[in-house]
Amino acid sequence: MNEFETPQQEKINPFFTIWLHPKKTTRYVIQEKSWLYVIILLSIGYIGSLFTGYMDIGIYPNFPLWAMILITIILSPIVGLISNAISAFCTWLIGKMFSGKGTYAQLFKASSLSVWPFIVLIPIYLLWMLIDPNSLMNMSEDFGAFAIIGVLFTFIATIWSIVITIAAIAEAHQFSNWKAFFTLLIFAIIIAIIFILIGVIIGIIIVLLGLSYYM
């Protein structure tokens, strides 16, 4: 019998229980929820996650709000699936170093829960865009009252996302929260190193192109 299987699974509403019982919710989603359910919630979560990327992006008012929202909705399932697939693979692989028992499929479902807190941000960011878009996309120039509210909710959602991610990894791999924390930490370090290397490579290419231009 799989570690997650129980004689009778209690029926819960995952979106409500995720906030206070992330492990219980992870177990329920892994056991009871379909892939369609997981992908839909993942895609919706990434709408909120992508919205946070508009902070101080500086493209307003040159780029229309309706286009930003439409692009975000279109890209959310694509970005969500790719990002979650990579995240699940890495946490599955790293977790094996700590004797984790989870399968890749279980880690994929578990990892998808990390963006659920960002669903709450969707109405906040939509209101922010409609009421005071300049303070969102030109925050360094116009940091208003709505910006304070938006940043506060974003901070809370991000912290809770980390908490949920640790609990979800721990539940999927059937090991302690500390092992899940270090699994996530190692994954974050690897991603940071990759981005730094990419930045260095791009910088070197730009310098070389600049030198070749003046030669």
XYZ file of N, CA and C in Angstrom:
645
model
N 0.844 -1.203 0.000
C 0.000 0.000 0.000
C 0.876 1.249 0.000
N 0.538 2.236 -0.805
C 1.264 3.495 -0.861
C 1.172 4.211 0.478
N 2.246 4.949 0.852
C 2.279 5.646 2.138
C 1.118 6.610 2.313
N 0.568 7.092 1.197
C -0.476 8.093 1.264
C -1.867 7.478 1.387
N -1.979 6.209 1.120
C -3.290 5.588 1.090
C -3.789 5.285 2.500
N -5.035 5.610 2.739
C -5.685 5.320 4.009
C -6.990 4.609 3.709
N -7.535 3.858 4.663
C -8.772 3.124 4.411
C -9.913 4.025 3.958
N -10.008 5.207 4.554
C -11.082 6.119 4.173
C -10.572 7.549 4.275
N -10.498 8.228 3.152
C -9.962 9.578 3.106
C -11.040 10.592 3.472
N -10.730 11.428 4.448
C -11.669 12.465 4.865
C -11.832 13.495 3.751
N -13.066 13.868 3.479
C -13.336 14.861 2.447
C -13.078 16.259 3.001
N -12.258 17.016 2.302
C -11.947 18.371 2.733
C -11.985 19.302 1.531
N -12.003 20.593 1.804
C -11.875 21.593 0.747
C -10.426 22.074 0.759
N -9.619 21.613 -0.179
C -8.182 21.911 -0.148
C -7.844 23.396 -0.091
N -8.628 24.216 -0.782
C -8.289 25.636 -0.825
C -8.465 26.305 0.537
N -9.335 25.760 1.370
C -9.525 26.311 2.712
C -8.542 25.705 3.716
N -8.268 24.423 3.574
C -7.394 23.755 4.548
C -5.910 24.008 4.302
N -5.563 24.458 3.097
C -4.152 24.660 2.762
C -3.478 25.666 3.680
N -4.242 26.613 4.209
C -3.663 27.701 4.992
C -3.181 27.249 6.365
N -3.915 26.354 6.995
C -3.567 25.916 8.345
C -3.129 24.456 8.409
N -3.475 23.693 7.388
C -3.123 22.269 7.384
C -2.511 21.882 6.032
N -1.349 22.440 5.710
C -0.754 22.175 4.391
C -0.384 20.713 4.148
N 0.064 20.019 5.184
C 0.426 18.609 4.997
C -0.809 17.756 4.718
N -1.841 17.982 5.492
C -3.095 17.251 5.302
C -3.664 17.534 3.912
N -3.563 18.789 3.497
C -4.065 19.181 2.180
C -3.237 18.547 1.071
N -1.928 18.535 1.249
C -1.043 17.911 0.260
C -1.376 16.438 0.089
N -1.555 15.763 1.198
C -1.895 14.337 1.150
C -3.217 14.119 0.420
N -4.178 14.992 0.693
C -5.496 14.869 0.061
C -5.409 15.127 -1.446
N -4.668 16.155 -1.832
C -4.534 16.481 -3.256
C -3.819 15.355 -4.002
N -2.764 14.822 -3.409
C -2.022 13.731 -4.046
C -2.912 12.506 -4.240
N -3.717 12.210 -3.234
C -4.546 11.001 -3.285
C -5.830 11.167 -4.090
N -6.479 12.303 -3.883
C -7.864 12.413 -4.334
C -8.091 13.300 -5.559
N -7.205 14.245 -5.808
C -7.473 15.228 -6.849
C -6.863 14.821 -8.192
N -7.601 15.118 -9.252
C -7.175 14.751 -10.602
C -6.090 15.702 -11.106
N -5.457 15.290 -12.192
C -4.445 16.145 -12.808
C -5.063 17.426 -13.352
N -6.284 17.329 -13.838
C -6.963 18.518 -14.356
C -7.149 19.549 -13.247
N -7.564 19.085 -12.086
C -7.738 19.965 -10.921
C -6.414 20.642 -10.562
N -5.360 19.854 -10.516
C -4.034 20.374 -10.154
C -3.572 21.430 -11.154
N -3.739 21.146 -12.436
C -3.276 22.066 -13.481
C -4.095 23.356 -13.492
N -5.401 23.237 -13.275
C -6.254 24.433 -13.248
C -5.856 25.348 -12.093
N -5.700 24.779 -10.892
C -5.318 25.594 -9.732
C -3.904 26.146 -9.888
N -3.035 25.353 -10.495
C -1.670 25.809 -10.762
C -1.686 27.011 -11.704
N -2.485 26.926 -12.749
C -2.573 28.011 -13.731
C -3.153 29.276 -13.117
N -4.194 29.119 -12.311
C -4.792 30.284 -11.653
C -3.793 30.911 -10.681
N -3.083 30.063 -9.956
C -2.083 30.564 -9.020
C -0.995 31.363 -9.711
N -0.626 30.912 -10.902
C 0.426 31.619 -11.633
C -0.052 32.936 -12.223
N -1.356 33.125 -12.338
C -1.858 34.444 -12.734
C -1.468 35.451 -11.653
N -1.742 35.090 -10.403
C -1.357 35.954 -9.291
C 0.146 36.113 -9.175
N 0.864 35.021 -9.393
C 2.322 35.067 -9.309
C 2.917 35.979 -10.382
N 2.400 35.869 -11.602
C 2.895 36.715 -12.692
C 2.517 38.177 -12.486
N 1.377 38.413 -11.859
C 0.974 39.790 -11.557
C 2.021 40.488 -10.687
N 2.623 39.735 -9.768
C 3.620 40.348 -8.883
C 4.840 40.832 -9.668
N 5.038 40.260 -10.841
C 6.163 40.674 -11.677
C 5.991 42.046 -12.298
N 4.780 42.602 -12.194
C 4.534 43.933 -12.751
C 4.993 45.051 -11.828
N 5.423 44.692 -10.626
C 5.891 45.715 -9.695
C 7.077 46.480 -10.276
N 6.888 47.773 -10.413
C 7.951 48.683 -10.860
C 8.572 48.256 -12.192
N 7.744 47.673 -13.066
C 8.263 47.190 -14.350
C 8.470 48.328 -15.347
N 7.763 49.441 -15.127
C 8.000 50.640 -15.924
C 7.440 50.634 -17.334
N 6.479 49.757 -17.621
C 5.940 49.709 -18.989
C 4.618 50.467 -19.126
N 4.089 50.927 -18.005
C 2.847 51.708 -18.044
C 3.198 53.189 -18.083
N 2.512 54.010 -18.895
C 1.291 53.742 -19.673
C 1.543 53.358 -21.131
N 2.771 53.030 -21.477
C 3.075 52.690 -22.870
C 2.431 51.376 -23.314
N 2.168 50.509 -22.357
C 1.560 49.211 -22.662
C 0.186 49.163 -22.003
N -0.879 48.865 -22.753
C -2.241 48.904 -22.193
C -2.483 47.837 -21.128
N -3.301 48.184 -20.148
C -3.582 47.273 -19.041
C -4.276 45.999 -19.513
N -5.223 46.146 -20.440
C -5.964 44.971 -20.898
C -5.029 43.952 -21.551
N -4.005 44.450 -22.235
C -3.044 43.554 -22.888
C -2.192 42.824 -21.847
N -1.820 43.531 -20.783
C -1.041 42.900 -19.707
C -1.828 41.764 -19.064
N -3.094 42.041 -18.788
C -3.943 41.036 -18.142
C -4.149 39.837 -19.064
N -4.405 40.106 -20.342
C -4.627 39.033 -21.309
C -3.377 38.164 -21.471
N -2.232 38.803 -21.595
C -0.968 38.065 -21.741
C -0.696 37.216 -20.504
N -0.991 37.781 -19.339
C -0.787 37.051 -18.083
C -1.646 35.796 -18.032
N -2.903 35.931 -18.422
C -3.825 34.788 -18.405
C -3.376 33.716 -19.397
N -2.909 34.142 -20.562
C -2.463 33.189 -21.591
C -1.186 32.467 -21.161
N -0.267 33.220 -20.569
C 1.031 32.646 -20.208
C 0.997 31.811 -18.932
N 0.026 32.068 -18.065
C 0.028 31.423 -16.745
C 0.073 29.891 -16.793
N -0.736 29.218 -17.629
C -0.631 27.752 -17.651
C 0.687 27.259 -18.236
N 1.221 27.991 -19.207
C 2.488 27.588 -19.833
C 3.638 27.740 -18.842
N 3.733 28.931 -18.262
C 4.794 29.192 -17.279
C 4.621 28.292 -16.062
N 3.367 28.113 -15.654
C 3.094 27.286 -14.485
C 3.529 25.844 -14.669
N 3.178 25.265 -15.797
C 3.527 23.864 -16.054
C 5.041 23.671 -16.158
N 5.697 24.577 -16.868
C 7.150 24.461 -17.029
C 7.862 24.650 -15.694
N 7.489 25.708 -14.981
C 8.134 26.002 -13.698
C 7.890 24.891 -12.684
N 6.654 24.419 -12.632
C 6.329 23.378 -11.661
C 7.000 22.053 -12.012
N 7.112 21.789 -13.306
C 7.788 20.556 -13.736
C 9.256 20.568 -13.315
N 9.900 21.715 -13.490
C 11.309 21.844 -13.095
C 11.447 21.767 -11.582
N 10.579 22.498 -10.884
C 10.611 22.502 -9.421
C 10.377 21.108 -8.853
N 9.392 20.417 -9.409
C 9.074 19.066 -8.938
C 10.233 18.109 -9.186
N 10.849 18.228 -10.356
C 11.969 17.341 -10.682
C 13.140 17.565 -9.727
N 13.461 18.829 -9.493
C 14.606 19.143 -8.631
C 14.350 18.735 -7.181
N 13.162 19.047 -6.667
C 12.868 18.679 -5.277
C 12.699 17.169 -5.126
N 12.257 16.515 -6.181
C 12.185 15.049 -6.154
C 13.588 14.459 -6.099
N 14.480 14.987 -6.949
C 15.844 14.463 -7.031
C 16.640 14.790 -5.768
N 16.568 16.040 -5.333
C 17.303 16.447 -4.128
C 16.748 15.724 -2.905
N 15.435 15.557 -2.869
C 14.808 14.864 -1.747
C 15.283 13.434 -1.600
N 15.653 12.818 -2.712
C 16.168 11.450 -2.661
C 17.478 11.384 -1.876
N 18.217 12.496 -1.865
C 19.458 12.557 -1.086
C 19.171 12.451 0.412
N 17.955 12.856 0.798
C 17.550 12.793 2.202
C 16.610 11.607 2.460
N 16.703 10.605 1.600
C 15.895 9.377 1.717
C 14.402 9.635 1.522
N 14.080 10.582 0.659
C 12.683 10.860 0.357
C 12.031 9.720 -0.405
N 10.744 9.511 -0.157
C 10.025 8.386 -0.754
C 9.067 8.804 -1.875
N 8.918 10.092 -2.082
C 7.942 10.567 -3.051
C 8.322 10.263 -4.487
N 7.307 10.082 -5.316
C 7.527 9.909 -6.748
C 7.502 11.281 -7.419
N 7.914 11.316 -8.670
C 7.887 12.599 -9.386
C 6.455 13.120 -9.508
N 5.517 12.237 -9.785
C 4.115 12.645 -9.920
C 3.598 13.253 -8.614
N 3.967 12.642 -7.495
C 3.543 13.170 -6.196
C 4.175 14.528 -5.915
N 5.446 14.672 -6.290
C 6.117 15.961 -6.092
C 5.535 17.029 -7.000
N 5.103 16.643 -8.190
C 4.493 17.617 -9.099
C 3.204 18.167 -8.488
N 2.373 17.269 -7.990
C 1.132 17.712 -7.356
C 1.419 18.536 -6.106
N 2.366 18.074 -5.314
C 2.699 18.781 -4.074
C 3.262 20.170 -4.360
N 4.147 20.263 -5.340
C 4.772 21.548 -5.673
C 3.761 22.567 -6.178
N 2.708 22.080 -6.810
C 1.702 22.995 -7.361
C 0.992 23.792 -6.273
N 0.986 23.265 -5.063
C 0.309 23.953 -3.961
C 1.026 25.235 -3.550
N 2.281 25.357 -3.938
C 3.071 26.520 -3.519
C 2.538 27.834 -4.078
N 1.811 27.779 -5.201
C 1.302 29.027 -5.795
C -0.139 29.328 -5.394
N -0.743 28.453 -4.630
C -2.125 28.710 -4.212
C -2.288 30.021 -3.449
N -1.347 30.410 -2.580
C -1.514 31.701 -1.887
C -1.599 32.893 -2.833
N -1.005 32.763 -4.010
C -1.012 33.877 -4.957
C -2.373 34.057 -5.633
N -3.244 33.069 -5.484
C -4.607 33.218 -6.011
C -5.312 34.371 -5.301
N -5.028 34.518 -4.021
C -5.632 35.594 -3.228
C -5.212 36.966 -3.753
N -4.044 37.024 -4.382
C -3.525 38.302 -4.871
C -4.208 38.778 -6.155
N -4.878 37.877 -6.855
C -5.463 38.240 -8.153
C -6.430 39.421 -8.046
N -7.449 39.367 -7.177
C -8.348 40.532 -7.083
C -7.647 41.789 -6.587
N -6.642 41.613 -5.726
C -5.906 42.769 -5.204
C -5.140 43.462 -6.325
N -4.462 42.671 -7.150
C -3.685 43.258 -8.246
C -4.579 43.819 -9.346
N -5.713 43.186 -9.575
C -6.649 43.726 -10.567
C -7.164 45.095 -10.125
N -7.517 45.201 -8.849
C -7.947 46.496 -8.310
C -6.812 47.512 -8.366
N -5.624 47.047 -8.043
C -4.441 47.917 -8.075
C -4.215 48.463 -9.484
N -4.351 47.592 -10.472
C -4.176 48.008 -11.867
C -5.232 49.026 -12.288
N -6.457 48.799 -11.837
C -7.560 49.665 -12.250
C -7.570 50.996 -11.501
N -7.235 50.950 -10.215
C -7.330 52.151 -9.385
C -6.065 53.007 -9.451
N -4.918 52.368 -9.339
C -3.665 53.134 -9.291
C -2.539 52.378 -10.001
N -2.658 52.193 -11.311
C -1.658 51.404 -12.044
C -0.253 52.004 -12.003
N -0.180 53.311 -11.889
C 1.136 53.949 -11.889
C 1.958 53.562 -10.664
N 1.284 53.421 -9.512
C 2.006 53.048 -8.292
C 2.437 51.587 -8.311
N 1.820 50.793 -9.190
C 2.222 49.394 -9.344
C 3.421 49.271 -10.269
N 3.309 49.872 -11.439
C 4.330 49.664 -12.462
C 5.412 50.734 -12.495
N 5.205 51.797 -11.732
C 6.247 52.815 -11.567
C 6.387 53.116 -10.073
N 6.580 52.055 -9.316
C 6.549 52.137 -7.862
C 7.630 53.056 -7.293
N 8.784 53.071 -7.927
C 9.880 53.897 -7.423
C 9.567 55.384 -7.523
N 8.636 55.737 -8.411
C 8.266 57.138 -8.588
C 6.986 57.504 -7.846
N 6.108 56.520 -7.648
C 4.799 56.809 -7.053
C 4.389 55.665 -6.130
N 4.827 55.750 -4.884
C 4.522 54.693 -3.908
C 3.366 55.165 -3.031
N 2.129 54.852 -3.487
C 0.944 55.322 -2.790
C 0.405 54.338 -1.773
N -0.790 54.655 -1.262
C -1.426 53.825 -0.236
C -1.740 52.429 -0.759
N -2.198 52.357 -2.006
C -2.532 51.056 -2.573
C -1.276 50.204 -2.742
N -0.161 50.869 -2.998
C 1.103 50.141 -3.138
C 1.490 49.480 -1.815
N 1.252 50.181 -0.720
C 1.563 49.627 0.605
C 0.736 48.372 0.859
N -0.555 48.451 0.535
C -1.447 47.299 0.720
C -1.011 46.135 -0.172
N -0.722 46.445 -1.431
C -0.319 45.410 -2.381
C 0.973 44.722 -1.981
N 1.951 45.506 -1.575
C 3.243 44.950 -1.160
C 3.081 44.094 0.095
N 2.249 44.557 1.014
C 2.019 43.809 2.257
C 1.395 42.446 1.969
N 0.354 42.431 1.150
C -0.302 41.167 0.808
C 0.638 40.254 0.016
N 1.450 40.845 -0.843
C 2.406 40.057 -1.619
C 3.441 39.414 -0.708
N 3.901 40.169 0.272
C 4.879 39.649 1.235
C 4.289 38.480 2.026
N 3.057 38.650 2.493
C 2.394 37.595 3.267
C 2.190 36.347 2.410
N 1.737 36.546 1.177
C 1.513 35.408 0.271
C 2.817 34.671 -0.023
N 3.893 35.422 -0.179
C 5.197 34.808 -0.468
C 5.685 33.978 0.712
N 5.571 34.538 1.913
C 5.988 33.805 3.115
C 5.158 32.533 3.273
N 3.851 32.672 3.077
C 2.988 31.503 3.238
C 3.242 30.472 2.146
N 3.622 30.940 0.973
C 3.976 30.029 -0.113
C 5.186 29.180 0.270
N 6.162 29.803 0.908
C 7.358 29.070 1.351
C 6.992 28.035 2.409
N 6.140 28.448 3.350
C 5.693 27.530 4.408
C 4.974 26.323 3.806
N 4.076 26.596 2.874
C 3.320 25.525 2.220
C 4.246 24.619 1.413
N 5.215 25.215 0.731
C 6.150 24.433 -0.078
C 6.936 23.454 0.782
N 7.426 23.929 1.912
C 8.188 23.061 2.822
C 7.312 21.913 3.320
N 6.095 22.251 3.733
C 5.177 21.220 4.234
C 4.808 20.228 3.134
N 4.601 20.736 1.922
C 4.215 19.875 0.801
C 5.340 18.911 0.420
N 6.565 19.420 0.393
C 7.716 18.562 0.083
C 7.878 17.494 1.162
N 7.731 17.918 2.416
C 7.863 16.976 3.533
C 6.815 15.871 3.443
N 5.594 16.250 3.114
C 4.518 15.261 3.028
C 4.701 14.341 1.829
N 5.070 14.905 0.700
C 5.252 14.090 -0.506
C 6.403 13.103 -0.350
N 7.475 13.559 0.291
C 8.652 12.704 0.459
C 8.588 11.867 1.741
N 7.589 12.156 2.576
C 7.439 11.426 3.834
C 8.681 11.540 4.716
N 9.179 12.786 4.836
C 10.253 13.023 5.801
C 9.985 14.324 6.557
N 10.931 14.751 7.382
C 10.713 15.872 8.290
C 10.696 17.214 7.560
N 10.159 18.219 8.259
C 10.145 19.577 7.707
C 11.559 20.112 7.504
N 12.475 19.713 8.380
C 13.851 20.179 8.250
C 14.489 19.647 6.965
N 14.236 18.395 6.670
C 14.757 17.833 5.419
C 14.114 18.530 4.220
N 12.844 18.845 4.353
C 12.154 19.568 3.278
C 12.731 20.969 3.116
N 13.044 21.605 4.241
C 13.633 22.948 4.202
C 14.969 22.934 3.464
N 15.815 21.974 3.795
C 17.126 21.905 3.146
C 17.005 21.469 1.683
N 16.005 20.674 1.385
C 15.737 20.322 -0.017
C 15.412 21.578 -0.813
N 14.541 22.403 -0.249
C 14.155 23.655 -0.907
C 15.326 24.625 -0.971
N 16.116 24.670 0.094
C 17.267 25.583 0.137
C 18.298 25.220 -0.932
N 18.599 23.941 -1.045
C 19.561 23.494 -2.061
C 19.043 23.817 -3.461
N 17.759 23.593 -3.666
C 17.142 23.913 -4.954
C 17.265 25.405 -5.257
N 17.002 26.246 -4.258
C 17.091 27.701 -4.437
C 18.521 28.130 -4.752
N 19.482 27.515 -4.087
C 20.894 27.840 -4.330
C 21.291 27.458 -5.756
N 20.845 26.291 -6.195
C 21.149 25.843 -7.564
C 20.573 26.817 -8.587
N 19.322 27.219 -8.380
C 18.677 28.163 -9.296
C 19.420 29.496 -9.303
N 19.823 29.958 -8.112
C 20.551 31.226 -8.010
C 21.879 31.156 -8.760
N 22.587 30.050 -8.603
C 23.874 29.873 -9.290
C 23.678 29.876 -10.805
N 22.626 29.194 -11.254
C 22.339 29.145 -12.698
C 22.084 30.545 -13.246
N 21.274 31.329 -12.526
C 20.967 32.687 -12.983
C 22.213 33.577 -12.966
N 23.053 33.393 -11.959
C 24.297 34.172 -11.889
C 25.201 33.831 -13.068
N 25.317 32.542 -13.360
C 26.147 32.109 -14.493
C 25.610 32.654 -15.812
N 24.287 32.608 -15.955
C 23.668 33.151 -17.173
C 23.963 34.646 -17.288
N 23.840 35.351 -16.159
C 24.129 36.787 -16.151
C 25.572 37.084 -16.514
N 26.490 36.280 -15.972
C 27.918 36.461 -16.271
C 28.196 36.202 -17.747
N 27.603 35.135 -18.268
C 27.800 34.799 -19.691
C 27.269 35.904 -20.590
N 26.071 36.395 -20.264
C 25.492 37.490 -21.059
C 26.370 38.735 -20.967
N 26.865 39.010 -19.762
C 27.745 40.166 -19.579
C 29.018 40.053 -20.398
N 29.609 38.865 -20.404
C 30.835 38.639 -21.182
C 30.565 38.817 -22.673
N 29.430 38.278 -23.121
C 29.067 38.406 -24.541
C 28.894 39.872 -24.928
N 28.231 40.636 -24.059
C 28.016 42.065 -24.340
C 29.348 42.805 -24.406
N 30.245 42.490 -23.464
C 31.568 43.135 -23.452
C 32.347 42.787 -24.717
N 32.320 41.511 -25.094
C 33.047 41.080 -26.290
C 32.481 41.726 -27.554
N 31.153 41.828 -27.604
C 30.532 42.480 -28.757
C 30.895 43.959 -28.804
N 30.961 44.568 -27.615
C 31.343 45.977 -27.550
C 32.781 46.194 -27.993
N 33.668 45.301 -27.565
C 35.077 45.410 -27.954
C 35.259 45.201 -29.457
N 34.518 44.218 -29.990
C 34.633 43.941 -31.427
C 34.109 45.104 -32.265
N 33.152 45.840 -31.707
C 32.579 46.980 -32.435
C 33.607 48.097 -32.585
N 34.437 48.282 -31.551
C 35.408 49.381 -31.586
C 36.755 48.970 -32.179
N 36.892 47.694 -32.495
C 38.171 47.245 -33.069
C 38.202 47.473 -34.584
